Structure formats: C-alpha cells, structure tokens
Coordinates of C-alpha atoms and ligand atoms in Angstrom, one line a residue:
M1 CA -91.2 1.3 -57.4
S2 CA -91.6 -0.2 -54.0
L3 CA -90.1 1.2 -50.6
A4 CA -87.3 -0.1 -48.7
F5 CA -87.8 -0.1 -45.0
D6 CA -85.5 -0.3 -42.1
V7 CA -85.9 0.1 -38.5
R8 CA -83.9 1.5 -35.6
A9 CA -84.2 2.5 -32.2
G10 CA -82.8 5.6 -30.3
D11 CA -83.4 9.2 -30.0
P12 CA -85.1 10.7 -33.1
A13 CA -83.0 13.8 -32.5
R14 CA -80.1 11.8 -33.8
V15 CA -81.5 10.4 -37.0
A16 CA -79.8 11.8 -40.2
T17 CA -82.8 12.2 -42.5
P18 CA -84.0 15.1 -44.9
L19 CA -87.7 14.4 -43.2
L20 CA -88.8 12.9 -39.8
A21 CA -92.6 12.5 -39.7
I22 CA -94.0 12.7 -36.2
A23 CA -97.5 11.3 -35.6
L24 CA -99.2 12.8 -32.5
P25 CA -102.8 12.0 -31.3
A26 CA -105.4 14.9 -31.1
E27 CA -104.8 17.5 -28.3
P28 CA -101.5 16.0 -27.7
A29 CA -99.2 16.7 -24.7
F30 CA -95.8 17.0 -26.1
P31 CA -94.0 13.8 -25.6
R32 CA -91.1 13.8 -23.4
A33 CA -89.3 11.4 -25.7
L34 CA -88.8 14.3 -28.2
A35 CA -87.3 16.7 -25.9
A36 CA -83.9 16.5 -27.4
L37 CA -85.3 17.0 -30.9
D38 CA -87.6 19.9 -29.9
A39 CA -84.2 21.4 -28.3
K40 CA -82.6 21.1 -31.9
Y41 CA -85.5 23.0 -33.2
G42 CA -85.2 25.8 -30.7
G43 CA -88.4 24.6 -28.9
A44 CA -90.5 25.2 -32.1
L45 CA -92.0 21.8 -31.9
S46 CA -93.3 22.0 -28.3
R47 CA -94.4 25.6 -29.1
A48 CA -96.5 24.7 -32.1
V49 CA -98.3 22.2 -30.1
R50 CA -98.7 24.6 -27.1
R51 CA -99.9 27.5 -29.2
K52 CA -102.2 24.9 -30.9
D53 CA -100.6 25.8 -34.4
F54 CA -100.7 22.0 -34.5
Q55 CA -103.7 20.0 -32.7
G56 CA -103.2 16.5 -33.8
G57 CA -106.3 16.5 -35.9
K58 CA -107.2 14.0 -38.6
D59 CA -105.1 14.8 -41.8
E60 CA -103.6 17.9 -40.0
A61 CA -99.9 18.5 -40.9
L62 CA -97.4 20.9 -40.0
L63 CA -93.8 21.0 -41.7
L64 CA -91.0 22.7 -39.9
F65 CA -87.2 23.2 -41.0
A66 CA -84.2 22.7 -38.6
P67 CA -82.2 25.6 -38.0
E68 CA -79.1 23.3 -37.7
G69 CA -78.2 19.5 -37.3
G70 CA -80.3 16.4 -36.8
P71 CA -83.4 15.8 -39.0
E72 CA -83.4 18.5 -41.9
R73 CA -87.2 18.8 -41.5
V74 CA -89.8 17.8 -39.2
L75 CA -93.4 17.0 -40.3
L76 CA -96.0 16.7 -37.6
V77 CA -98.9 14.6 -38.6
G78 CA -102.1 14.3 -36.6
M79 CA -103.8 10.7 -35.7
G80 CA -107.2 12.3 -35.0
T81 CA -109.3 10.7 -32.5
A82 CA -109.6 7.4 -34.4
D83 CA -108.3 4.4 -32.4
R84 CA -104.4 4.3 -32.1
V85 CA -103.7 1.9 -34.9
K86 CA -106.0 3.5 -37.5
G87 CA -104.5 7.0 -36.4
I88 CA -101.1 5.9 -36.9
T89 CA -102.0 4.3 -40.3
R90 CA -103.4 7.3 -41.5
A91 CA -101.0 9.5 -40.4
A92 CA -98.3 7.5 -41.9
T93 CA -100.1 7.5 -45.1
L94 CA -100.1 11.2 -45.2
A95 CA -96.6 11.5 -44.3
G96 CA -95.6 8.9 -47.1
R97 CA -97.6 11.2 -49.4
R98 CA -96.0 14.5 -48.3
A99 CA -92.5 13.0 -48.4
N100 CA -93.3 11.8 -52.0
A101 CA -94.5 15.3 -52.8
L102 CA -91.4 17.0 -51.4
G103 CA -89.1 14.9 -53.4
V104 CA -86.9 14.3 -50.4
G105 CA -86.5 10.5 -51.2
R106 CA -86.7 9.1 -47.9
V107 CA -88.3 9.5 -44.7
A108 CA -88.0 8.5 -40.8
F109 CA -91.3 7.9 -38.9
W110 CA -91.8 8.1 -35.3
A111 CA -94.8 7.5 -33.1
D112 CA -95.0 6.8 -29.4
G113 CA -94.3 3.2 -28.8
L114 CA -94.4 2.0 -32.6
E115 CA -94.9 -1.7 -32.1
E116 CA -97.3 -4.7 -33.3
A117 CA -100.2 -3.6 -35.2
A118 CA -99.2 0.1 -35.0
L119 CA -95.9 -0.6 -36.7
E120 CA -97.5 -2.7 -39.3
G121 CA -100.0 0.0 -39.9
A122 CA -97.1 2.6 -40.2
V123 CA -95.4 0.5 -42.8
I124 CA -98.4 0.1 -44.8
G125 CA -99.4 3.7 -44.4
L126 CA -95.9 4.9 -45.6
S127 CA -95.8 2.5 -48.5
L128 CA -99.1 3.4 -49.8
G129 CA -98.8 7.1 -49.1
G130 CA -95.7 7.1 -51.3
W131 CA -97.7 5.2 -54.2
E132 CA -98.4 6.9 -57.4
F133 CA -98.9 5.9 -61.0
K134 CA -96.2 7.7 -63.2
E135 CA -95.2 5.0 -65.4
L136 CA -97.2 6.0 -68.5
H137 CA -96.2 9.7 -68.2
T138 CA -92.9 10.7 -70.1
P139 CA -90.4 11.5 -67.3
A140 CA -89.7 15.3 -66.5
P141 CA -86.3 16.5 -67.7
A142 CA -83.6 15.3 -65.3
A143 CA -83.0 18.7 -63.7
K144 CA -86.7 19.1 -63.0
R145 CA -87.2 15.6 -61.7
R146 CA -87.9 15.2 -57.9
K147 CA -86.8 12.2 -56.2
P148 CA -89.7 9.9 -55.6
L149 CA -90.0 8.3 -52.1
A150 CA -87.7 5.2 -52.0
A151 CA -86.9 4.4 -48.5
A152 CA -88.4 4.7 -45.0
T153 CA -86.9 4.3 -41.6
L154 CA -89.2 3.5 -38.7
L155 CA -88.1 4.7 -35.2
V156 CA -89.0 1.9 -32.9
P157 CA -88.8 1.1 -29.2
N158 CA -87.4 -2.6 -29.9
V159 CA -85.7 -3.4 -33.1
R160 CA -85.9 -7.4 -32.7
A161 CA -89.5 -7.2 -32.0
A162 CA -90.2 -5.1 -35.0
R163 CA -89.0 -7.8 -37.6
G164 CA -92.4 -9.6 -37.6
P165 CA -94.8 -6.5 -37.9
L166 CA -92.6 -4.8 -40.6
A167 CA -92.6 -8.0 -42.8
A168 CA -96.4 -8.3 -42.5
G169 CA -96.8 -4.6 -43.2
V170 CA -94.5 -4.9 -46.2
A171 CA -96.3 -7.8 -47.5
V172 CA -99.7 -6.2 -47.3
A173 CA -98.4 -2.9 -48.8
E174 CA -96.9 -4.7 -51.7
G175 CA -100.0 -6.6 -52.2
Q176 CA -102.2 -3.5 -52.4
R177 CA -99.5 -1.7 -54.6
L178 CA -99.9 -4.5 -57.0
T179 CA -103.7 -4.2 -57.1
R180 CA -103.5 -0.5 -57.5
R181 CA -101.2 -0.7 -60.3
L182 CA -103.1 -3.2 -62.0
A183 CA -106.2 -1.3 -61.7
M184 CA -104.8 1.9 -62.8
L185 CA -103.5 0.2 -66.0
P186 CA -105.8 1.1 -69.0
G187 CA -107.7 -1.8 -70.7
N188 CA -105.3 -1.9 -73.9
I189 CA -102.4 -2.7 -71.5
C190 CA -104.2 -4.5 -68.7
T191 CA -105.8 -7.3 -70.8
P192 CA -107.0 -10.7 -69.6
E193 CA -103.8 -12.1 -70.9
Y194 CA -101.9 -9.4 -68.8
L195 CA -103.7 -10.6 -65.7
A196 CA -102.7 -14.1 -66.5
R197 CA -99.1 -13.2 -66.9
T198 CA -99.2 -11.2 -63.5
A199 CA -100.6 -14.4 -62.0
R200 CA -97.9 -16.4 -63.4
D201 CA -95.2 -13.9 -62.3
I202 CA -96.7 -14.2 -58.6
A203 CA -96.6 -18.0 -58.6
K204 CA -93.1 -18.2 -60.1
R205 CA -91.7 -15.8 -57.2
H206 CA -93.6 -17.5 -54.5
R207 CA -93.7 -20.9 -55.9
L208 CA -97.6 -21.2 -56.2
T209 CA -99.4 -23.4 -58.6
V210 CA -101.0 -21.6 -61.3
K211 CA -103.5 -22.7 -64.1
V212 CA -104.7 -20.5 -66.7
F213 CA -107.8 -21.5 -68.9
G214 CA -108.7 -19.8 -72.1
R215 CA -111.6 -19.8 -74.5
R216 CA -111.1 -23.5 -75.6
D217 CA -111.0 -24.5 -72.2
L218 CA -114.1 -22.6 -71.0
Q219 CA -115.8 -24.1 -73.8
R220 CA -114.7 -27.6 -72.7
M221 CA -116.0 -27.0 -69.3
K222 CA -119.2 -25.9 -70.6
M223 CA -118.9 -22.2 -68.9
G224 CA -121.7 -20.9 -71.3
S225 CA -122.4 -18.1 -69.0
F226 CA -118.8 -16.7 -68.9
L227 CA -118.3 -17.3 -72.6
A228 CA -121.4 -15.3 -73.4
V229 CA -119.7 -12.1 -72.1
A230 CA -116.5 -13.1 -74.0
Q231 CA -118.4 -13.7 -77.1
G232 CA -118.0 -9.8 -78.1
T233 CA -114.3 -9.7 -77.8
A234 CA -111.3 -11.1 -80.0
Q235 CA -109.2 -11.2 -76.8
D236 CA -108.9 -14.6 -75.2
P237 CA -110.9 -14.7 -71.9
K238 CA -108.9 -16.0 -69.0
L239 CA -109.9 -18.1 -65.9
I240 CA -107.0 -17.7 -63.6
V241 CA -106.3 -20.2 -60.7
L242 CA -103.4 -19.6 -58.3
E243 CA -103.1 -22.2 -55.5
Y244 CA -101.2 -21.2 -52.4
K245 CA -100.6 -24.2 -50.0
G246 CA -99.4 -22.8 -46.9
G247 CA -101.7 -25.0 -44.7
R248 CA -101.8 -28.8 -44.1
R249 CA -102.2 -31.1 -46.9
G250 CA -105.8 -31.9 -47.6
D251 CA -107.0 -28.9 -45.6
A252 CA -109.8 -27.3 -47.4
P253 CA -108.7 -23.9 -48.8
V254 CA -110.2 -20.6 -48.5
A255 CA -111.4 -19.4 -52.1
L256 CA -111.0 -15.9 -53.1
V257 CA -112.7 -14.9 -56.3
G258 CA -112.5 -11.7 -58.4
K259 CA -114.3 -10.0 -61.3
G260 CA -111.7 -9.3 -63.8
L261 CA -113.5 -7.2 -66.7
C262 CA -110.7 -5.3 -68.1
F263 CA -113.3 -3.1 -69.7
D264 CA -117.1 -2.9 -69.5
S265 CA -118.8 -1.1 -72.2
G266 CA -122.0 -2.6 -71.2
G267 CA -122.1 -4.6 -74.6
I268 CA -125.2 -4.0 -76.6
S269 CA -126.9 -2.6 -73.7
I270 CA -124.3 0.0 -74.0
K271 CA -123.5 2.5 -71.2
P272 CA -123.5 6.3 -71.5
A273 CA -120.3 7.8 -73.2
A274 CA -119.6 10.2 -70.1
G275 CA -117.3 8.4 -67.7
M276 CA -117.2 5.2 -69.4
E277 CA -113.3 5.4 -69.2
A278 CA -113.7 4.4 -65.5
M279 CA -115.0 0.9 -66.5
K280 CA -111.1 0.1 -66.9
F281 CA -111.5 -0.4 -63.2
D282 CA -114.2 -3.0 -63.7
M283 CA -111.3 -5.7 -63.0
S284 CA -110.5 -4.2 -59.4
G285 CA -111.9 -7.6 -57.7
A286 CA -109.6 -9.6 -59.8
A287 CA -106.7 -7.2 -59.0
G288 CA -107.7 -7.5 -55.4
V289 CA -107.4 -11.4 -55.6
L290 CA -104.0 -11.1 -57.2
G291 CA -102.7 -8.5 -54.5
A292 CA -104.1 -10.6 -51.8
M293 CA -102.3 -13.8 -53.1
E294 CA -99.0 -11.7 -53.2
A295 CA -99.5 -10.6 -49.8
I296 CA -100.6 -13.9 -48.2
A297 CA -97.7 -15.6 -50.1
R298 CA -95.1 -13.0 -48.8
M299 CA -96.6 -13.6 -45.3
K300 CA -96.4 -17.2 -45.5
L301 CA -99.6 -17.8 -43.8
R302 CA -100.3 -21.4 -42.5
V303 CA -103.5 -21.8 -44.6
N304 CA -104.5 -22.9 -48.0
V305 CA -105.8 -20.6 -50.3
V306 CA -107.0 -20.7 -54.1
G307 CA -107.3 -17.3 -55.9
L308 CA -109.8 -17.4 -58.9
V309 CA -110.2 -14.7 -61.5
G310 CA -112.6 -14.7 -64.4
S311 CA -111.4 -12.2 -66.8
T312 CA -112.4 -10.7 -70.2
T313 CA -114.0 -7.5 -71.7
N314 CA -117.5 -6.7 -72.3
M315 CA -117.7 -5.4 -75.7
L316 CA -120.1 -4.9 -78.7
G317 CA -119.7 -6.6 -82.0
G318 CA -121.6 -8.8 -84.5
E319 CA -121.0 -11.9 -82.4
A320 CA -121.8 -10.1 -79.1
M321 CA -124.5 -11.6 -76.6
K322 CA -127.7 -9.7 -76.9
P323 CA -130.8 -9.2 -74.7
G324 CA -133.1 -12.2 -74.9
D325 CA -130.3 -14.9 -75.3
V326 CA -130.6 -17.8 -73.1
V327 CA -127.2 -19.5 -72.0
R328 CA -126.5 -22.4 -69.7
A329 CA -123.8 -22.0 -67.0
S330 CA -121.4 -24.9 -66.1
N331 CA -123.4 -26.1 -63.3
G332 CA -126.4 -26.6 -65.6
K333 CA -128.7 -23.6 -64.6
T334 CA -129.9 -21.5 -67.7
I335 CA -130.1 -17.8 -67.7
E336 CA -131.9 -15.4 -69.8
I337 CA -129.6 -12.4 -70.3
Q338 CA -132.2 -9.3 -70.4
N339 CA -129.3 -6.9 -69.9
T340 CA -125.8 -7.4 -71.3
D341 CA -124.3 -4.7 -68.9
A342 CA -125.1 -7.2 -66.0
E343 CA -122.1 -9.0 -67.2
G344 CA -120.1 -9.6 -63.9
R345 CA -122.6 -12.0 -62.5
L346 CA -122.5 -13.9 -65.7
V347 CA -118.7 -14.3 -65.5
L348 CA -118.7 -15.0 -61.8
A349 CA -121.4 -17.5 -62.1
D350 CA -119.2 -20.0 -63.9
V351 CA -116.0 -19.0 -61.8
L352 CA -117.9 -19.6 -58.5
T353 CA -119.1 -23.0 -59.9
Y354 CA -115.4 -23.7 -60.7
A355 CA -114.5 -22.7 -57.1
Q356 CA -116.9 -25.4 -55.7
R357 CA -114.5 -28.1 -57.2
Y358 CA -112.2 -27.1 -54.2
K359 CA -114.8 -27.6 -51.6
P360 CA -113.5 -24.6 -50.0
Q361 CA -113.8 -24.0 -46.2
A362 CA -115.1 -20.5 -47.2
C363 CA -115.4 -18.7 -50.5
V364 CA -115.2 -14.8 -50.6
D365 CA -115.6 -13.0 -53.9
A366 CA -115.2 -9.4 -54.8
A367 CA -116.6 -7.5 -57.8
T368 CA -117.4 -4.2 -59.1
L369 CA -120.8 -5.4 -59.4
T370 CA -123.5 -2.9 -59.3
G371 CA -124.1 0.7 -59.6
A372 CA -126.9 0.5 -57.1
C373 CA -124.3 -0.4 -54.4
V374 CA -122.7 3.0 -55.0
V375 CA -126.3 4.5 -54.7
A376 CA -127.1 2.5 -51.5
L377 CA -123.6 2.8 -49.8
G378 CA -121.8 5.5 -51.4
N379 CA -117.9 5.4 -51.8
T380 CA -116.8 4.5 -48.4
T381 CA -118.5 1.3 -47.5
V382 CA -118.4 -2.1 -49.0
G383 CA -121.5 -3.9 -49.8
V384 CA -121.5 -7.3 -47.9
L385 CA -123.9 -10.3 -48.6
G386 CA -123.6 -14.0 -48.1
N387 CA -125.3 -17.2 -47.5
D388 CA -123.6 -18.1 -44.1
Q389 CA -124.2 -15.5 -41.3
A390 CA -121.1 -16.6 -39.2
V391 CA -118.8 -16.2 -42.4
V392 CA -120.5 -12.8 -43.2
D393 CA -119.6 -11.5 -39.8
E394 CA -116.1 -12.9 -40.1
V395 CA -115.7 -10.8 -43.3
L396 CA -117.1 -7.7 -41.6
A397 CA -114.7 -8.1 -38.9
A398 CA -111.9 -8.5 -41.2
G399 CA -112.9 -5.4 -43.1
R400 CA -113.0 -3.3 -39.9
R401 CA -109.5 -4.5 -38.8
G402 CA -108.4 -3.7 -42.4
G403 CA -109.8 -0.3 -42.5
E404 CA -112.2 -1.3 -45.2
V405 CA -115.7 -1.1 -43.6
G406 CA -118.5 -3.0 -44.9
W407 CA -122.2 -3.3 -44.3
Q408 CA -124.5 -6.3 -44.9
L409 CA -127.5 -6.2 -47.1
P410 CA -130.2 -8.8 -46.7
M411 CA -130.8 -11.6 -49.1
F412 CA -134.5 -12.4 -48.2
D413 CA -135.9 -15.0 -50.4
E414 CA -138.8 -12.5 -51.3
Y415 CA -136.3 -10.8 -53.6
K416 CA -135.9 -14.0 -55.6
E417 CA -139.0 -13.3 -57.3
L418 CA -137.1 -10.4 -59.1
I419 CA -134.8 -12.6 -61.0
K420 CA -137.4 -15.1 -62.3
S421 CA -137.4 -15.5 -66.1
D422 CA -140.3 -16.7 -68.3
V423 CA -137.9 -18.9 -70.5
A424 CA -135.1 -19.8 -68.1
D425 CA -134.1 -20.7 -64.6
M426 CA -133.3 -17.0 -63.8
R427 CA -132.7 -13.8 -65.5
N428 CA -129.4 -11.8 -65.3
I429 CA -131.3 -8.5 -63.9
G430 CA -134.0 -8.0 -61.2
G431 CA -136.4 -4.8 -61.1
R432 CA -135.5 -1.2 -60.6
G433 CA -135.0 -1.6 -56.9
A434 CA -132.5 -3.6 -54.9
G435 CA -129.9 -4.0 -57.5
T436 CA -127.1 -5.1 -55.1
I437 CA -129.4 -7.7 -53.6
T438 CA -130.7 -9.1 -56.7
A439 CA -127.1 -9.4 -58.2
A440 CA -126.1 -11.2 -55.0
L441 CA -129.2 -13.6 -55.2
F442 CA -127.9 -14.2 -58.6
L443 CA -124.5 -15.3 -57.6
A444 CA -126.0 -17.3 -54.8
E445 CA -127.4 -19.6 -57.5
F446 CA -123.9 -20.8 -58.2
A447 CA -122.6 -20.9 -54.7
E448 CA -125.1 -23.4 -53.2
G449 CA -123.6 -25.7 -50.8
M450 CA -120.4 -23.7 -49.9
P451 CA -120.2 -20.9 -47.2
W452 CA -120.0 -17.8 -49.4
V453 CA -119.7 -14.1 -49.0
H454 CA -119.9 -11.6 -51.8
L455 CA -118.2 -8.1 -51.4
D456 CA -119.7 -5.4 -53.9
V457 CA -116.8 -3.0 -54.3
A458 CA -118.2 -1.0 -57.1
G459 CA -118.1 2.3 -54.8
T460 CA -115.0 1.6 -52.9
A461 CA -112.4 -0.1 -55.3
Y462 CA -111.5 3.3 -56.9
S463 CA -112.1 7.1 -56.2
E464 CA -113.2 9.7 -58.8
T465 CA -111.7 12.3 -56.4
D466 CA -108.4 12.8 -54.4
L467 CA -109.0 11.3 -51.1
V468 CA -106.1 13.3 -49.1
V469 CA -103.9 10.3 -48.4
M470 CA -104.2 8.9 -51.9
P471 CA -104.8 10.2 -55.5
K472 CA -107.9 9.6 -57.3
G473 CA -107.9 6.1 -58.9
P474 CA -107.7 2.7 -57.4
T475 CA -107.8 2.5 -53.4
G476 CA -106.4 -1.1 -53.0
T477 CA -109.9 -2.3 -51.7
P478 CA -110.4 -5.2 -51.1
V479 CA -107.0 -6.5 -50.3
R480 CA -106.8 -5.8 -46.8
T481 CA -110.3 -7.3 -46.3
F482 CA -109.1 -10.4 -48.1
V483 CA -105.7 -10.7 -46.2
E484 CA -107.3 -10.1 -42.7
F485 CA -110.1 -12.7 -43.4
V486 CA -107.4 -15.3 -44.5
R487 CA -105.1 -14.5 -41.7
G488 CA -108.1 -15.1 -39.2
R489 CA -108.1 -18.6 -40.8
A490 CA -104.6 -19.2 -40.5
R491 CA -103.1 -21.7 -37.9
Ligands
BES1 N1 -119.3 -2.8 -63.9 C1 -120.6 -2.4 -63.6 C2 -121.0 -1.8 -62.2 C3 -120.5 -0.6 -61.8 C4 -121.1 0.8 -61.9 C5 -119.1 -0.5 -61.1 C6 -120.5 1.8 -61.5 C7 -118.6 0.7 -60.7 C8 -119.3 1.9 -61.1 C9 -121.6 -3.6 -63.8 O1 -121.1 -4.5 -64.8 C10 -122.9 -3.0 -64.3 O2 -122.9 -2.4 -65.4 N2 -124.1 -3.3 -63.5 C11 -125.2 -2.7 -64.1 C12 -126.2 -3.7 -63.8 C13 -127.6 -3.4 -64.1 C14 -127.5 -3.5 -65.7 C15 -128.6 -4.3 -63.7 C16 -125.6 -1.5 -63.2 O3 -125.3 -1.3 -61.9 O4 -125.9 -0.6 -63.8
MN2 MN1 -121.7 -3.9 -66.7
ZN3 ZN1 -119.1 -4.8 -64.9

C-alpha cells in the first residue's frame, strides 16, 4: 500500500493529527515557530531540548503525549550533523517507520523551511520509512490489527511551491517501493514472467513501449551466453525492454540495464546451503531498473530512457551449463564457462550487446554481481566501474545526491590477463583476487563503443540486518542513483 500525501501551511500547533513528527538538527536551539505547540505541551518540548533529553542526534527520537488539544503526540526526531537534506530525509524515514509501528495510520511532519530538495527528501523518507512487506503474512485478527501508515501531511512554508517537490518525492518513493517489493518477493512468485508482467503494467500505466523476448527470441538473436544460464531452468527466460520517450524524437536514450536472476543457486558450481535463500535478491538490479522506470515516467522527465532487464534463474539439471562449456554471445565473442556461479555477467553480456542497438548516450547497469564487492566495500558503498571517466564521475555524483554512495574501482588493462582463456576469447572468472574488477572487465567486452558504467550492488541492494530506518531486506538501491543520473541528463 502506498502513502497518500498532502501539504498545508500554518502553525503546527493547530494540526489535528495523531502524530506530529518534528525534525530538529543536532544541538538544536528550540525553534520559535514551535512556541505555540510547546505551550500546548506545557513547555515539555523546549524543556526536553534544554535539558538535553533530546539532542537532535542522528536516529535519535523522543515521543511525547499531549496533555490536551492539538497534535495528540509529538515525535522529536534528530537530523544529526549530516547536511540538511540528508538529515531531513533520514529523520523523516525514522518518523515514517515509527508512525507505522505505532499504528496511528497517519502522520504530520514539520522541519524548519521545508522546501525544494528538503521537502522532496521528507516525502521520500516518510514513504519509505512506512514501507514494510506484509503481503505474505496472514493478517492478524481484526481486534489486534494496527493501522499501517497510509497518509502523511507535510507542513510547509508555501503550499504552491510544494507541488513540484512533492510530486518528485512521491515518484521516487513509489519507484523505490516497487523495487523493494519485487526484490522481497520470493523466487517462486517473482519469476522472470512476473518481472515481465510488472514491466507491462508500468508500460500500460505510463504509456511506455514494452517488448518481452522469451527463449525462442533469444535463440533467434543468438544470445548464446544468456541462454547458457537459462539452460538449467524450465522457466522461460525474459529479456525485457521498456522504452520511455520523454525527450526529443531521435535523441539518443540513456540505457539502464539490470541483472534479473530471480534465484541464483550457483548452478553446477553450486553455492553452500547456508544463506542461499538470499539469492532471491539476485534480481535487485532488474528491480532497480523497473523502479527507476516507474519513477522516471511519473516525473515525466524530458529525456529518452530505455530500461533493459535480463531475467532467468540459475539452476542445476541435466541440461544445465557446466564448467568447461564454451558459448558464443550475440556480439560474436566466445566465452569459456569455468564457473557456472559467475552467471550474471553471462546474462549481461547479451543484454549489454542488445543495448548497443539503441546507440545510447550512456549506459548504466546495476547487478548483484560479485561477493568480492561485499568483501572490498561492505554493505554501504556501491562498486562503480566504467569505460568513460566523465560518465563514471557523473554516476558517482548522482549516487551522492541520492544517498547511495559509490566508490570507483580501477579497470587497468593488466587485469585483463586474468580473464584470458585457452580455448575461447575469454573465460567467465578471473583468479582469486580482484573479483569485482575482473567481472567488470568481462562486461566491458560487451559495452565496447558506448559510454558505460557498471554498478555492483551485491553489498548494497539488500541488508541482512535491520538498518534502523528500514527492516532487513531490500534497500531500494540503485533506484535513486539511476533516477538522479537520468534527471541530470534531462532537458
Ligand atoms: N549473485 C552472485 C554474487 C553475490 C554474492 C551477490 C553475494 C550478493 C551477495 C553472483 O552470481 C556470484 O555468484 N558471483 C560469484 C562469482 C565467482 C564465481 C567468480 C561470487 O561472487 O562468488
Ligand atoms: Mn552466481
Ligand atoms: Zn548471481
């Protein structure tokens, strides 16, 4: 369920709401604009600040109940010392999560001068903070059921000026909610066919062009690399193409590409059993592309964008690909498969080749591609690699704006030695070291001639632990990086 937003101006003391969240910076001076509200609370708000019960730190929250009238509860939330927009976004996310947990159904949000980027951030925060995945639980009996967060009111200085940032925030949040939901859905429900249906639904609601190719089409297009992965599953693999035409006719599009492994068992090079269930998240790149297309279409950005998803599952079986097999990708290059668990790059090889026919102004792919990326950068930093430094820098900046920080790894020629094969043009694994880099160098063989950036989101697309502002599970990364990048390219 998504959140309904409205905006209003005026004194927060006069808002009728079960919960008013107030974001304050670190070491706050109690804002004058809250004097009337403070009076309603018998001075408890300013006292909490003065006595340092509340210090405005990151993820700090203090809940107070009204003695009478006005907002029934006030939640002070800290912005910490981060920059203002990030601080407000995070405070709003925590507020959304608390509001949802309290079961109050709706929330109002106030921060000093809530305009433009700060307002957009607040909208995104509240919406994603209120997000949870409950659809596969049997609902609690009606008497015990708490109200999920369904509505939010933003208290703004200027209602007219709020319209744009509100719409943008809702667009981004809805895109990210879609991404999180798709990623959370298990592999038996979220199949390649399911992703294709989701793409068709996006296309229908926003008048995009959609194409879905199945196994027969992939054979016709000689996508031997993608097909090798799909050999082990009875499910029809899908190459999904969504075309959004917000730009001038004939303008080269931005291409967004996503790895869509609805489950990755490793194949014949099978993964260990412990934790294998997390490999339902191996379609997070694809979910990110679909979420970004949803957001971009809602925002009506003036730019052409093509979203491409390569989706299948990596399974074992009598027909499955095996170590030593040599396949030919659609660009004619041959690949020796030495490890069937390095399947993402095999899928992306043909999807990147397909992207080339659009002659994109830039191509950005996202993939949960390597465990090595988690080793190198952990769970908070996206691995970024590419063949065009200017575009890499642009993507890094987009990630910073969207709160999805990336870090570049090198693609020095020397590493290329590591993916040489005795029997084919390349092999699908490198040596023990530099796993994220050798994976990217493999992809680069299929991105030749187009400005291309690769995001390795293996560590950042989902979390194995609760992250304070979101439950464990999918984070929504890389939607904001995609959207900010495309926004930066819009007219
Ligand atoms: N989907 C995995 C990468 C992954 C690992 C994502 C952990 C998220 C968390 C990918 O298909 C994979 O298995 N990669 C192998 C490559 C290796 C065989 C060269 C890996 O990282 O172990
Ligand atoms: Mn794998
Ligand atoms: Zn994988």
